[in-house]
Structure formats: C-alpha cells, structure tokens
Coordinates of C-alpha atoms in Angstrom, one line a residue:
M870 CA 42.7 196.0 205.5
E871 CA 41.0 193.0 207.6
R872 CA 38.1 194.2 210.2
R873 CA 39.0 193.0 212.9
T874 CA 42.6 194.7 212.4
F875 CA 41.1 198.1 211.6
L876 CA 38.3 198.2 214.4
T877 CA 41.7 197.0 216.9
T878 CA 43.0 200.2 215.4
L879 CA 40.4 202.7 216.1
A880 CA 40.4 201.5 219.9
G881 CA 43.7 202.2 219.9
A882 CA 45.9 199.0 220.0
P883 CA 49.0 199.1 218.7
L884 CA 49.4 197.5 215.1
A885 CA 52.5 195.9 213.6
A886 CA 53.5 198.0 210.8
A887 CA 53.2 195.3 207.4
P888 CA 54.6 196.4 203.6
Q889 CA 50.2 195.9 202.4
P890 CA 50.4 195.7 198.0
V891 CA 49.7 198.6 195.5
R892 CA 46.1 198.5 194.8
A893 CA 44.8 198.4 190.9
S894 CA 42.4 202.3 191.4
L895 CA 38.9 200.1 191.9
V896 CA 37.3 202.9 190.1
R897 CA 37.1 204.6 187.0
W898 CA 35.4 208.3 186.3
T899 CA 34.2 209.8 184.1
R900 CA 34.1 213.9 184.2
D901 CA 31.9 216.5 181.6
E902 CA 34.8 218.3 180.4
A903 CA 32.6 221.6 179.8
T904 CA 32.0 221.6 184.1
R905 CA 34.9 219.6 184.9
L906 CA 32.3 217.8 187.5
Y907 CA 32.1 214.1 187.5
T908 CA 29.0 213.0 186.1
Q909 CA 29.7 208.7 186.2
A910 CA 31.8 206.6 188.0
H911 CA 32.2 202.8 186.9
C912 CA 33.2 199.4 188.7
G913 CA 34.3 196.1 187.2
G914 CA 32.4 197.5 184.4
T915 CA 29.2 198.4 186.5
P916 CA 28.1 202.1 185.8
L917 CA 26.6 203.6 189.6
V918 CA 24.8 206.0 187.7
Y919 CA 21.9 204.2 186.0
R920 CA 18.8 206.0 185.8
G921 CA 19.0 208.3 188.5
G922 CA 17.7 212.0 188.4
W923 CA 20.2 213.1 190.2
G924 CA 23.8 212.2 188.6
L925 CA 26.6 211.4 190.5
L926 CA 27.2 214.0 193.3
T927 CA 24.9 217.3 192.6
A928 CA 24.3 219.5 194.6
R929 CA 20.9 221.6 195.2
V930 CA 20.1 225.0 197.1
K931 CA 16.6 226.6 198.2
P932 CA 15.7 229.5 197.9
E933 CA 16.8 229.3 194.5
G934 CA 18.4 232.3 194.0
A935 CA 19.2 233.2 197.1
C936 CA 22.7 233.6 196.9
Q937 CA 25.8 233.1 194.7
V938 CA 26.8 228.9 193.9
S939 CA 29.1 226.8 192.9
L940 CA 30.0 223.1 192.8
A941 CA 33.2 221.7 192.8
H942 CA 34.0 217.8 192.3
R943 CA 38.0 216.8 193.7
L944 CA 39.0 213.3 193.6
L945 CA 41.3 212.1 196.6
R946 CA 42.9 208.8 197.7
S947 CA 41.5 207.5 201.3
G948 CA 44.2 204.7 200.2
R949 CA 43.1 201.4 199.9
G950 CA 44.3 201.9 195.9
G951 CA 43.8 204.6 193.6
E952 CA 41.3 208.0 193.9
D953 CA 38.8 206.4 195.8
I954 CA 36.7 209.6 197.0
L955 CA 35.0 211.8 195.1
E956 CA 34.6 215.5 197.4
A957 CA 31.2 217.8 196.6
E958 CA 32.3 221.4 197.8
L959 CA 29.6 223.7 197.5
T960 CA 30.3 226.9 197.7
I961 CA 27.3 229.9 198.4
R962 CA 28.4 233.6 198.5
N963 CA 25.4 236.0 200.1
T964 CA 25.6 239.6 198.1
S965 CA 22.9 240.9 199.4
S966 CA 22.7 243.0 202.7
E967 CA 20.6 240.3 204.0
Q968 CA 20.9 237.4 206.2
R969 CA 19.8 233.8 204.4
T970 CA 19.1 231.1 205.5
L971 CA 18.4 228.4 202.9
E972 CA 17.7 224.0 202.8
V973 CA 21.1 222.4 200.8
S974 CA 21.4 219.1 199.9
F975 CA 24.1 217.0 198.6
A976 CA 22.3 214.2 196.3
T977 CA 23.5 210.9 194.5
S978 CA 21.7 208.3 192.5
A979 CA 24.5 206.4 192.7
H980 CA 24.4 202.9 193.3
P981 CA 26.0 199.6 193.9
T982 CA 24.5 197.5 191.2
E983 CA 21.0 198.2 188.8
A984 CA 19.1 195.3 191.4
Y985 CA 17.7 197.9 193.3
G986 CA 15.0 195.6 194.9
R987 CA 18.1 194.1 197.7
E988 CA 19.8 197.4 198.3
R989 CA 20.7 197.2 202.0
A990 CA 23.1 200.3 203.9
H991 CA 24.6 200.3 207.7
L992 CA 23.7 203.5 209.4
P993 CA 25.3 204.1 213.1
F994 CA 22.0 204.5 214.6
T995 CA 22.4 205.7 218.3
A996 CA 21.7 203.4 221.3
G997 CA 17.9 204.4 221.8
A998 CA 16.1 206.2 224.4
H999 CA 16.7 207.7 227.6
A1000 CA 14.6 210.0 230.0
V1001 CA 16.8 212.8 229.4
L1002 CA 17.0 212.8 225.7
R1003 CA 12.7 212.6 225.5
C1004 CA 12.3 216.4 223.8
L1005 CA 13.2 214.4 220.9
G1006 CA 10.4 211.9 220.7
K1007 CA 10.7 207.9 220.4
I1008 CA 14.1 206.5 219.6
E1009 CA 14.5 202.8 219.1
T1010 CA 17.5 200.7 219.1
L1011 CA 17.3 199.8 216.2
D1012 CA 19.6 196.8 213.9
C1013 CA 22.6 198.9 212.0
D1014 CA 22.4 196.7 209.0
R1015 CA 18.8 197.9 206.9
H1016 CA 16.9 197.1 204.0
I1017 CA 16.4 200.1 202.0
G1018 CA 15.3 198.4 198.0
R1019 CA 13.9 200.7 196.0
P1020 CA 11.9 203.4 197.8
G1021 CA 8.0 204.6 196.3
E1022 CA 8.6 200.3 193.8
N1023 CA 9.4 197.8 196.5
A1024 CA 10.0 199.7 199.8
A1025 CA 9.1 202.8 202.2
E1026 CA 11.3 206.3 201.8
F1027 CA 13.7 205.8 204.6
S1028 CA 15.1 209.0 206.8
A1029 CA 17.4 209.2 209.6
D1030 CA 18.6 212.5 211.7
Y1031 CA 21.9 213.2 212.6
L1032 CA 22.1 215.6 215.5
E1033 CA 18.8 217.5 216.7
P1034 CA 15.9 217.5 213.3
F1035 CA 15.0 220.7 214.3
S1036 CA 18.8 222.5 213.4
S1037 CA 18.0 221.0 209.6
E1038 CA 14.1 221.4 208.9
P1039 CA 12.7 223.7 210.9
A1040 CA 9.3 222.4 211.1
V1041 CA 10.5 219.0 212.6
T1042 CA 11.1 217.9 216.4
D1043 CA 10.7 214.7 216.6
V1044 CA 13.7 212.2 215.3
R1045 CA 12.7 209.7 212.9
R1046 CA 15.8 208.1 213.8
M1047 CA 18.7 209.1 214.8
L1048 CA 22.8 209.0 213.9
L1049 CA 26.2 208.7 215.5
I1050 CA 28.0 210.6 212.5
P1051 CA 26.3 211.3 208.7
L1052 CA 27.2 208.8 206.9
A1053 CA 25.3 205.7 205.0
D1054 CA 27.3 202.8 203.4
I1055 CA 25.2 201.9 200.2
Y1056 CA 25.5 197.7 199.2
H1057 CA 24.4 195.1 197.4
P1058 CA 24.7 191.7 200.0
E1059 CA 26.3 190.2 196.6
I1060 CA 28.1 192.8 194.9
P1061 CA 32.1 193.5 196.1
W1062 CA 31.8 196.8 196.1
R1063 CA 29.3 199.5 198.3
I1064 CA 29.1 203.2 198.2
A1065 CA 29.7 205.3 201.1
L1066 CA 28.1 208.9 201.6
F1067 CA 29.2 211.1 203.9
A1068 CA 29.2 215.3 205.4
S1069 CA 30.6 217.0 208.4
P1070 CA 29.1 216.6 211.7
L1071 CA 29.6 220.1 212.4
R1072 CA 25.6 220.4 211.0
A1073 CA 22.7 218.4 211.7
W1074 CA 21.8 216.6 209.0
C1075 CA 18.9 214.6 207.6
V1076 CA 19.6 211.5 205.7
A1077 CA 17.5 210.1 203.4
A1078 CA 16.8 207.6 200.5
T1079 CA 14.0 208.1 198.4
S1080 CA 12.9 207.0 194.8
Q1081 CA 9.9 207.5 192.4
P1082 CA 9.3 205.2 189.1
R1083 CA 10.3 207.5 187.1
G1084 CA 13.6 207.4 187.9
E1085 CA 14.4 210.2 190.0
G1086 CA 15.3 209.9 193.6
G1087 CA 18.3 208.1 195.4
W1088 CA 20.6 209.5 198.4
K1089 CA 20.2 212.6 199.9
F1090 CA 21.6 214.9 202.7
T1091 CA 20.1 217.5 203.4
T1092 CA 20.7 220.9 206.4
K1093 CA 19.9 224.3 207.3
I1094 CA 22.1 226.8 206.2
V1095 CA 22.4 230.6 207.5
V1096 CA 24.9 233.2 205.1
P1097 CA 25.2 236.3 206.8
P1098 CA 25.2 238.8 204.7
G1099 CA 28.1 239.7 202.4
G1100 CA 29.1 236.3 204.0
E1101 CA 30.4 233.4 202.3
V1102 CA 29.7 229.1 203.1
R1103 CA 31.9 226.4 201.7
E1104 CA 30.1 223.0 202.9
K1105 CA 31.5 219.8 201.8
C1106 CA 29.6 216.0 201.4
Y1107 CA 32.2 212.7 199.9
L1108 CA 31.2 210.1 198.0
F1109 CA 33.5 207.0 198.7
V1110 CA 33.9 203.7 197.0
H1111 CA 35.0 201.0 199.1
E1112 CA 35.0 197.0 199.5
G1113 CA 34.8 195.8 202.7
D1114 CA 32.5 196.3 205.3
A1115 CA 31.3 199.7 207.2
P1116 CA 33.9 200.4 209.8
I1117 CA 36.2 201.0 205.7
A1118 CA 33.5 204.2 205.2
W1119 CA 34.1 205.2 208.8
R1120 CA 37.9 205.5 208.7
A1121 CA 38.0 207.9 206.0
F1122 CA 35.2 209.9 208.2
H1123 CA 37.5 210.4 210.3
E1124 CA 40.3 210.9 208.0
F1125 CA 38.6 213.3 204.8
A1126 CA 35.2 214.6 206.8
F1127 CA 36.2 215.5 210.8
P1128 CA 40.1 215.1 210.8
D1129 CA 40.6 215.3 214.6
R1130 CA 44.9 216.9 214.6
E1131 CA 44.7 217.0 218.2
P1132 CA 47.1 214.5 219.3
R1133 CA 45.8 212.3 222.3
P1134 CA 48.0 211.2 226.0
G1135 CA 49.7 208.4 224.7
W1136 CA 48.7 206.4 228.6
L1137 CA 44.9 206.6 227.8
Q1138 CA 45.5 204.7 224.2
N1139 CA 47.4 202.1 226.3
A1140 CA 44.3 201.7 229.2
H1141 CA 42.1 198.7 229.9
V1142 CA 40.5 199.4 233.1
H1143 CA 38.3 202.0 234.8
Y1144 CA 37.3 202.0 238.1
Y1145 CA 34.8 204.3 239.1
D1146 CA 33.9 205.1 243.4
F1147 CA 30.4 206.6 244.3
L1148 CA 31.7 207.4 246.9
G1149 CA 31.8 203.4 248.0
P1150 CA 31.1 202.1 252.0
G1151 CA 33.5 200.9 253.6
D1152 CA 33.4 197.9 255.9
D1153 CA 31.2 199.6 258.4
G1154 CA 28.6 199.7 255.4
R1155 CA 28.9 204.2 255.6
R1156 CA 30.1 205.7 252.3
G1157 CA 33.7 206.9 252.2
A1158 CA 36.1 204.8 252.7
G1159 CA 35.5 202.0 249.5
Y1160 CA 37.7 204.0 247.6
D1161 CA 41.0 203.3 250.1
L1162 CA 40.8 200.4 250.5
D1163 CA 40.6 199.7 246.8
A1164 CA 42.8 201.5 246.6
A1165 CA 45.3 198.2 247.0
H1166 CA 43.9 196.5 244.1
F1167 CA 44.8 198.8 241.6
R1168 CA 47.2 197.1 240.6
E1169 CA 46.3 193.7 241.2
F1170 CA 43.0 194.2 238.5
H1171 CA 45.5 196.4 236.3
V1172 CA 42.9 199.7 236.5
A1173 CA 44.5 202.8 234.2
M1174 CA 42.0 205.2 235.5
A1175 CA 40.2 205.6 238.9
T1176 CA 37.3 208.2 239.0
Q1177 CA 36.6 210.3 242.2
H1178 CA 33.0 210.5 241.9
G1179 CA 29.6 211.5 245.1
Y1180 CA 32.6 213.5 245.9
Y1181 CA 31.0 217.3 246.2
P1182 CA 28.2 218.4 249.0
V1183 CA 25.8 218.4 246.4
L1184 CA 25.8 217.8 242.1
G1185 CA 27.1 220.8 239.5
D1186 CA 28.4 222.6 242.7
Y1187 CA 32.1 220.6 242.9
L1188 CA 34.7 222.6 244.1
K1189 CA 35.1 225.4 245.3
P1190 CA 38.5 227.7 246.4
G1191 CA 38.5 228.9 250.6
R1192 CA 36.3 225.1 250.9
D1193 CA 38.4 223.1 252.3
R1194 CA 36.4 220.1 253.8
W1195 CA 32.8 220.0 253.5
M1196 CA 29.8 217.0 254.3
A1197 CA 29.3 214.6 251.0
M1198 CA 26.4 211.9 250.5
A1199 CA 24.5 214.2 252.5
S1200 CA 20.9 212.2 252.1
D1201 CA 22.7 208.6 252.2
L1202 CA 20.3 206.0 254.9
H1203 CA 23.8 205.7 256.6
G1204 CA 24.9 209.2 257.2
A1205 CA 27.3 211.7 255.0
C1206 CA 30.9 211.3 254.5
E1207 CA 33.4 214.2 255.5
M1208 CA 35.0 214.7 252.8
S1209 CA 37.8 217.6 251.6
V1210 CA 40.5 218.7 249.1
E1211 CA 43.3 217.5 251.4
N1212 CA 41.4 213.6 251.1
M1213 CA 41.0 213.5 247.3
R1214 CA 44.3 215.0 246.8
A1215 CA 46.1 212.4 249.0
R1216 CA 43.6 209.5 246.8
V1217 CA 45.5 211.1 243.6
K1218 CA 48.9 210.2 245.1
A1219 CA 48.2 206.8 246.5
T1220 CA 45.7 206.4 242.9
R1221 CA 49.7 207.3 240.6
A1222 CA 51.5 205.5 243.3
S1223 CA 49.6 202.2 242.2
G1224 CA 50.6 203.1 238.4
T1225 CA 47.1 204.6 237.9
K1226 CA 45.7 207.6 236.4
A1227 CA 43.4 209.2 238.4
A1228 CA 40.0 211.3 237.4
I1229 CA 37.7 213.5 238.5
Y1230 CA 34.2 213.5 237.7
L1231 CA 31.8 216.5 236.8
H1232 CA 28.2 216.0 235.3
T1233 CA 27.3 217.7 231.9
A1234 CA 23.3 218.9 232.8
G1235 CA 22.4 218.0 236.3
F1236 CA 22.5 221.3 238.9
D1237 CA 21.4 220.7 243.2
S1238 CA 18.6 223.6 243.6
A1239 CA 20.6 223.5 247.4
S1240 CA 23.5 225.3 245.9
P1241 CA 24.9 228.6 246.9
Y1242 CA 25.1 229.5 243.1
A1243 CA 21.0 228.5 242.8
A1244 CA 19.9 232.1 242.6
A1245 CA 22.3 232.8 240.1
L1246 CA 22.2 230.0 237.8
R1247 CA 18.1 229.8 238.0
D1248 CA 17.1 231.1 234.8
S1249 CA 19.7 228.4 233.5
Q1250 CA 17.5 225.8 233.2
L1251 CA 16.1 223.8 230.7
T1252 CA 13.0 225.2 228.8
Y1253 CA 10.7 222.1 228.0
A1254 CA 8.0 223.1 225.0
D1255 CA 5.2 223.7 227.7
G1256 CA 7.1 226.3 228.6
K1257 CA 8.3 225.0 231.7
T1258 CA 11.0 224.0 233.1
Y1259 CA 11.7 219.5 234.9
P1260 CA 14.1 218.3 237.5
Y1261 CA 16.6 215.8 236.2
A1262 CA 15.8 212.2 235.9
W1263 CA 17.9 211.8 239.0
Q1264 CA 17.6 211.6 242.8
G1265 CA 20.6 210.5 244.6
P1266 CA 22.1 210.1 247.9
E1267 CA 23.9 213.4 247.2
T1268 CA 21.0 214.8 246.3
V1269 CA 20.1 217.5 248.9
G1270 CA 17.6 220.5 247.1
E1271 CA 15.4 219.5 243.5
L1272 CA 17.5 218.3 240.8
W1273 CA 17.3 220.9 238.2
H1274 CA 17.6 220.2 234.3
M1275 CA 20.3 222.6 233.4
S1276 CA 20.6 223.4 229.2
I1277 CA 23.9 223.9 227.8
A1278 CA 22.9 226.4 225.7
S1279 CA 23.0 228.8 228.6
Q1280 CA 26.3 230.8 228.7
P1281 CA 26.3 231.4 232.9
W1282 CA 25.7 227.0 233.1
R1283 CA 28.6 227.0 230.9
K1284 CA 31.2 229.2 232.5
H1285 CA 29.6 228.0 236.0
L1286 CA 31.1 224.5 234.3
L1287 CA 33.9 225.6 233.0
D1288 CA 35.3 227.2 236.5
Q1289 CA 34.4 224.6 238.1
A1290 CA 36.4 222.9 236.1
R1291 CA 39.1 225.4 236.3
N1292 CA 38.4 224.3 239.8
V1293 CA 39.5 221.0 239.5
M1294 CA 42.4 221.4 237.9
E1295 CA 43.8 223.9 240.2
L1296 CA 42.9 221.9 243.3
I1297 CA 43.1 218.8 242.2
G1298 CA 45.9 218.1 239.6
P1299 CA 44.0 215.1 238.0
D1300 CA 45.1 213.5 235.5
A1301 CA 41.4 213.1 233.2
I1302 CA 37.7 214.8 233.8
V1303 CA 35.4 212.6 233.3
L1304 CA 31.9 214.4 232.1
D1305 CA 28.9 212.6 233.0
E1306 CA 25.7 211.9 230.4
T1307 CA 26.9 213.5 228.4
F1308 CA 23.9 213.1 225.7
G1309 CA 22.0 215.1 227.6
G1310 CA 23.7 217.9 224.9
L1311 CA 20.6 216.6 222.2
G1312 CA 18.0 217.8 222.8
Y1313 CA 15.9 221.4 222.3
D1314 CA 15.9 224.8 224.9
F1315 CA 12.3 226.5 224.2
H1316 CA 13.6 229.6 226.5
R1317 CA 12.6 232.2 225.0
D1318 CA 16.3 233.5 224.4
R1319 CA 18.3 230.8 224.0
R1320 CA 15.2 228.5 221.7
G1321 CA 16.6 226.5 219.4
P1322 CA 18.6 222.9 219.7
L1323 CA 21.2 222.8 222.2
S1324 CA 24.3 220.7 219.8
P1325 CA 25.5 223.9 218.9
H1326 CA 26.3 224.9 222.5
M1327 CA 27.5 221.9 223.1
I1328 CA 29.7 220.5 220.7
G1329 CA 31.1 224.7 221.9
F1330 CA 31.1 223.7 225.4
L1331 CA 33.2 220.4 224.7
R1332 CA 35.9 222.0 222.9
D1333 CA 36.4 224.6 225.0
L1334 CA 36.2 222.1 228.1
R1335 CA 39.4 220.4 226.6
A1336 CA 41.3 223.1 225.8
L1337 CA 41.5 224.4 229.4
V1338 CA 42.0 220.5 230.3
R1339 CA 44.4 220.1 228.0
S1340 CA 46.2 223.9 228.9
Y1341 CA 47.0 222.2 233.0
G1342 CA 49.6 219.0 230.3
K1343 CA 49.4 218.1 226.6
D1344 CA 49.0 214.6 228.5
K1345 CA 45.9 215.3 230.0
A1346 CA 42.5 214.2 228.8
L1347 CA 38.6 215.1 228.8
L1348 CA 36.4 211.7 228.5
T1349 CA 32.7 211.9 228.2
S1350 CA 29.9 209.7 228.4
D1351 CA 27.8 209.4 225.7
C1352 CA 26.7 205.6 226.2
A1353 CA 26.4 205.7 222.2
L1354 CA 23.6 208.1 223.0
A1355 CA 25.5 210.2 221.1
S1356 CA 28.4 211.2 219.3
F1357 CA 30.8 214.1 221.6
A1358 CA 33.5 211.8 222.2
M1359 CA 34.1 213.4 218.6
W1360 CA 35.0 217.2 220.5
A1361 CA 37.1 214.6 223.7
D1362 CA 40.2 212.6 223.9
G1363 CA 37.5 209.1 224.6
E1364 CA 34.7 207.9 225.8
G1365 CA 34.3 207.0 230.0
G1366 CA 30.4 206.5 230.3
D1367 CA 28.5 203.9 231.8
H1368 CA 26.9 201.9 230.2
A1369 CA 26.1 198.7 232.0
Y1370 CA 22.4 198.3 231.8
G1371 CA 20.1 195.9 230.1
S1372 CA 18.8 198.6 227.4
L1373 CA 22.4 199.1 226.5
L1374 CA 25.5 196.9 226.5
G1375 CA 23.3 193.8 227.5
N1376 CA 21.1 194.7 224.4
E1377 CA 22.9 192.1 221.6
L1378 CA 21.9 195.0 218.8
Y1379 CA 24.7 197.2 221.3
R1380 CA 27.5 194.7 221.3
K1381 CA 26.7 193.7 217.0
P1382 CA 30.1 193.5 214.8
P1383 CA 30.4 196.0 213.3
V1384 CA 29.7 197.9 216.7
R1385 CA 28.6 201.7 215.9
Y1386 CA 29.9 203.8 218.6
M1387 CA 32.9 202.8 217.3
A1388 CA 32.1 205.0 214.4
A1389 CA 31.7 207.8 216.5
L1390 CA 35.3 207.0 218.2
G1391 CA 37.1 206.5 215.3
A1392 CA 40.5 206.3 217.3
R1393 CA 39.9 207.7 220.4
R1394 CA 39.3 205.2 223.8
W1395 CA 36.7 203.7 225.0
L1396 CA 36.9 203.0 228.5
P1397 CA 33.9 203.2 230.1
C1398 CA 32.7 202.9 233.5
A1399 CA 30.4 200.0 234.6
W1400 CA 29.0 200.1 237.8
Q1401 CA 26.8 196.8 237.3
F1402 CA 30.7 195.6 236.3
T1403 CA 30.4 191.7 237.6
Q1404 CA 26.5 191.2 236.2
F1405 CA 27.3 192.3 232.7
W1406 CA 30.8 190.7 232.6
K1407 CA 31.0 189.1 230.4
Y1408 CA 28.7 191.9 228.1
Q1409 CA 32.3 194.2 229.1
M1410 CA 34.6 190.8 228.0
D1411 CA 32.2 190.7 224.7
L1412 CA 32.5 194.1 223.5
A1413 CA 36.5 194.9 225.2
H1414 CA 37.3 191.5 222.5
K1415 CA 35.4 193.0 219.4
T1416 CA 36.3 196.6 219.8
G1417 CA 39.7 196.8 221.9
A1418 CA 37.3 198.8 224.7
G1419 CA 38.4 198.7 227.8
V1420 CA 36.6 197.3 230.4
G1421 CA 35.1 199.0 234.1
V1422 CA 35.1 198.2 238.2
S1423 CA 33.5 200.3 240.4
N1424 CA 31.7 200.7 243.8
G1425 CA 29.9 202.4 245.6
W1426 CA 26.6 202.1 243.2
I1427 CA 24.2 198.9 242.8
E1428 CA 27.7 196.3 243.6
Y1429 CA 28.6 197.4 246.8
T1430 CA 32.0 195.5 246.5
G1431 CA 34.1 197.2 244.8
L1432 CA 37.7 195.8 244.7
H1433 CA 38.3 194.9 247.5
R1434 CA 35.0 192.7 249.0
L1435 CA 35.3 190.2 245.8
H1436 CA 34.5 186.8 246.5
P1437 CA 37.6 185.5 246.0
K1438 CA 36.8 182.9 243.1
V1439 CA 35.2 185.7 241.2
R1440 CA 38.2 188.1 241.4
A1441 CA 40.7 185.4 240.2
R1442 CA 38.1 185.0 237.5
L1443 CA 37.7 189.4 236.8
I1444 CA 41.6 188.5 236.8
A1445 CA 41.8 186.4 234.9
D1446 CA 40.0 188.0 231.8
I1447 CA 41.5 191.5 232.4
E1448 CA 44.9 189.6 231.5
T1449 CA 43.4 188.2 227.8
L1450 CA 43.2 192.2 227.2
A1451 CA 46.0 193.5 224.9
G1452 CA 48.3 195.1 226.8
C1453 CA 47.5 193.9 230.6
R1454 CA 49.4 190.8 231.3
G1455 CA 52.9 192.2 232.8
A1456 CA 51.9 195.2 232.6
V1457 CA 52.6 196.2 236.1
S1458 CA 53.4 193.3 239.3

C-alpha cells in the first residue's frame, strides 16, 4: 500500500477495495528447536542479527531470580506478505507472598544491514513543550527522522520515553525525548526493508539504542512491572520486518499492540470541518450571540461538528440539575452573558437542523475556586515536587476566582468530571464531548497520598468517560485535545484540540510527512479546533491534504469574525478550499 493511501486510511476516509497480488514472504526465520525461540532472520540473504549479543528478540528481568519467568515466540502476519512479525511474550509468575517490582527489558540486536554507521530510525516524538507539562522538564520539538548510527563507535547513545520516565525508571523524572507511541522504525537509507520494534501503550517505556565496541548492544524497550503476591503478568513486544515507510509500522502497532475493537461513530469518520465557539460576540461586541449568527452559515461551510465552549458560570463547574440560568463570561470587559439550559438545547437543535453534530466542551484539569464545589475539591489540586500547588496556566474572560490546577490522579476530581459529563449528556444531550488539554494527563502528582505519574489515572478516566458518553448512544463520541503533545486519543474516538499556533501547526516539523500525530491516531478522526483559523488557514489545508485531517473554524478567541462577519472574498476562498476535502463538495446544500 502506498504511503498516501495508507495515511488516508488512517484518517478515516473511505477507500475503494482493490485486489492486491499475493507477495512472497519478505523474511526467512530461523528457530532453535530446543528452546522453540527464533534466533535469526534473513532478508534477501542478509542476516538481521550480526555481532549482536542480544539476539533476535529476547527479554531480561531484574533482579534475577525474584520471579519465575518464561519467554515464548510466535510468528504473525501483517497482511503484507508471509509471516513478518515476531511476537515475544514474557510470562512472569510471583510465587512468593510479597509484591515484586521488576525492571523488564525486551532487546534486539537485529539491524536492517551490517552497515551500522548509517542506521537511522523514525521515532514519533511528541510535538514539544507546554506550560502544563513543565514538571517533565524541557521537551523540544524534534525531527522524527533521526540518525542513530553505532552508539559508542560513531554516535552517542540514544534514549526516549513513552509516557512519564518515572514509570519505567523510578529515579528519573525529566524526559529525555518523548514519544507518542512506544515504537522505533529502524532503517538504512539504501536498504529496502526496515525493522520496527513496538510494545503496548498501556505501560511506560524507555526506548534506547546502545552498543559497546565489544559487540554488545542494539535496541531495548524497558519498563517497570509490579507483580502481586502469587500473581502472574504477561507482557509482549513485537519485531516487524517490512518494506515501505513508518506508517506501515504504525498500522501494525494499532493492529497488534493496541487493537481498538470499539466501533467509532460513522458521522465522525466523515467529518471535515469543526466549528468552535467561545461565546463569540454578536454585532454589538458583547459575548453570546456569535453562535446563533454563525449557525446560519454551517451548511455553507460544510460544518460537521460545532462545539459550545465558555457557556458555564466558572471553569470546572459546567452544568448542575436545578441551575437553569446563570451568568457566563463574568470577567469579560464588555459584560457577562446570560446563559441557560434552554438556550444550549436550542443551539443543539439549530445545529442539527443544519446537518451538523453538536458537541459540548469540558476541561481536563482547570477548576475555578469561585465554584461552590471548591471546598470539597481543594485537596484535589496537583502538588508539585516542591510540595506546593500552583494556578493553572490560564486567566480568561470566564475566570472569576483563582484557577486551580487539578490532578487527574485524585479520585474526587475524576468523579467530579464524570458527574459533570453526565449532567451534560442528561441536560443537553449532545452528539459529542470535547475534552480540552488532555495532554495535562501527563506529568506527576507529588501529593502525599498520590505520589506518582498521572498517565495511568488519565487512561483509566478516559475509558470511564468514553463508556459514559457511549451509554447515551453508540453514535455519541468523545474527542480529546492532545495537540500531538500527548496521545490520549487512543482511548477516545478522535481528536478535536486547538493546534493553530506557531509552535504547533505553524512549525514545519509538525506537518512534516509522515505526520507524527497519525502514529497515535491510527484510524481515529482528527477534527482540530483552530482559534486562529484564517491566520493559519494555509497550514490547516496543508495538513488536511497530507493526512485527511479536518480543519477548524471558530469565534470568540483571537479571531472574532466567526463565520458571519468574514469578508466575502475570504469566505469564498475558505469555502472553495473546504470543498477540495474528500466528501465535502455536494455533501450539503
């Protein structure tokens, strides 16, 4: 499958079925009949393991002897020709009466060729830094295509982290480099085959390339595993030999390491335009009327989903049974805006009448201390390494008190968010919930009762939230807002975050093919928000044509024209561009 075709598949666009010729097996495997483990593989006569002390795909457990361990190999088929994936499954049994904490590594000395000095790897790094992620240290926006060479001989050792490093190495808190998924696609510029190594995204991994002049070395995936007394844990790692570029490996990752069997709403897979309203102003400049004025243009702009944001009295306290009316945007210079359940329902009805799905906004970690819930949730604030709490990095027109930075590791906070989501579904009945700044689910909480990484709690929370949303109908959707700074969309139906900034969408590396965030999305839909939608329009269209992602239009933040106040020439240009996206032209009248 060609890269452009595969990227379109990842983005959820329909593909015409085409017969594919049956291809001969790319790789020939050699198995040790005594151990039943595979020890060597050949491609085109080239041995993949040469001067490597770690073998084809092995596992190591430290401390040795703490538990019973066994390793099994199995060959799998990616569908690209023969058995081309080696699965290693490690079984760990704790026969003692005490909990065991182990360092587990999967390692390989396999390389595409013996010419190690020019070896490269494509690694799906996250898109860089954000103030909310400061506890992880300095995170740079890196080129995903990287020279690896021969560490210790012509290059330095390389390492990167998937999720917080504290989870895989308890002595480490600052990230070295951060990955969207635990995968390395290893290649040589002049060799047609590649070797991809990947593992489950449910654990944190340190991914490293290392070697010593004496011959030891290769690639290693390391994690920490806790085995309860009398318990058993199984963990897998995969070695995939393939032709083609990195998206081929990403597809195998989503099929074998993290298959998502939950069907996603069909309407979302065919969506191309996301409208976002932050209680945008009407013609008099006062907030609140923008949504209604823009809704008249939803068909014209082929808007597939419209999200209501800013509707609440204070951030984190969204809707409450019995609270039928309230004042929103209380700190806006031009005055607060009266909102009501009735008004929000009316907007949902008008949105659907335009052939558009209706979504409602929630936030992952922001909570205004002016809420009546503040006393009960005070202890749910995120605690930093210095033992202090700090305000969330936002001070907007809806902020009344101090904006607290809440911890997803706190059970009361998770319950509060789930209760708020339930209120939204019960009182408003939208088609989707968009959860903002989900990358805030990365990091640490140093609270005395919650010390540790946030991501395990975030993953569990998203599973619960998605199940709650789906309980109101199989066509209901949950969208994250990772902005390629994290990969929590893997536990949702798609991505709807705002990335229209110079450090993200405006950065050429962010849009460089193969586009990194597609590694995490798989076949999930990318329907971004874009507050600076006209400023970054050419970049939005560039990304859409490269990946099949949608584009964002908006009102109420940075750009205040919305749809109804756009200059006629700008309106015509945007609509013409939108109609170049698959499925838009002629979709609505």
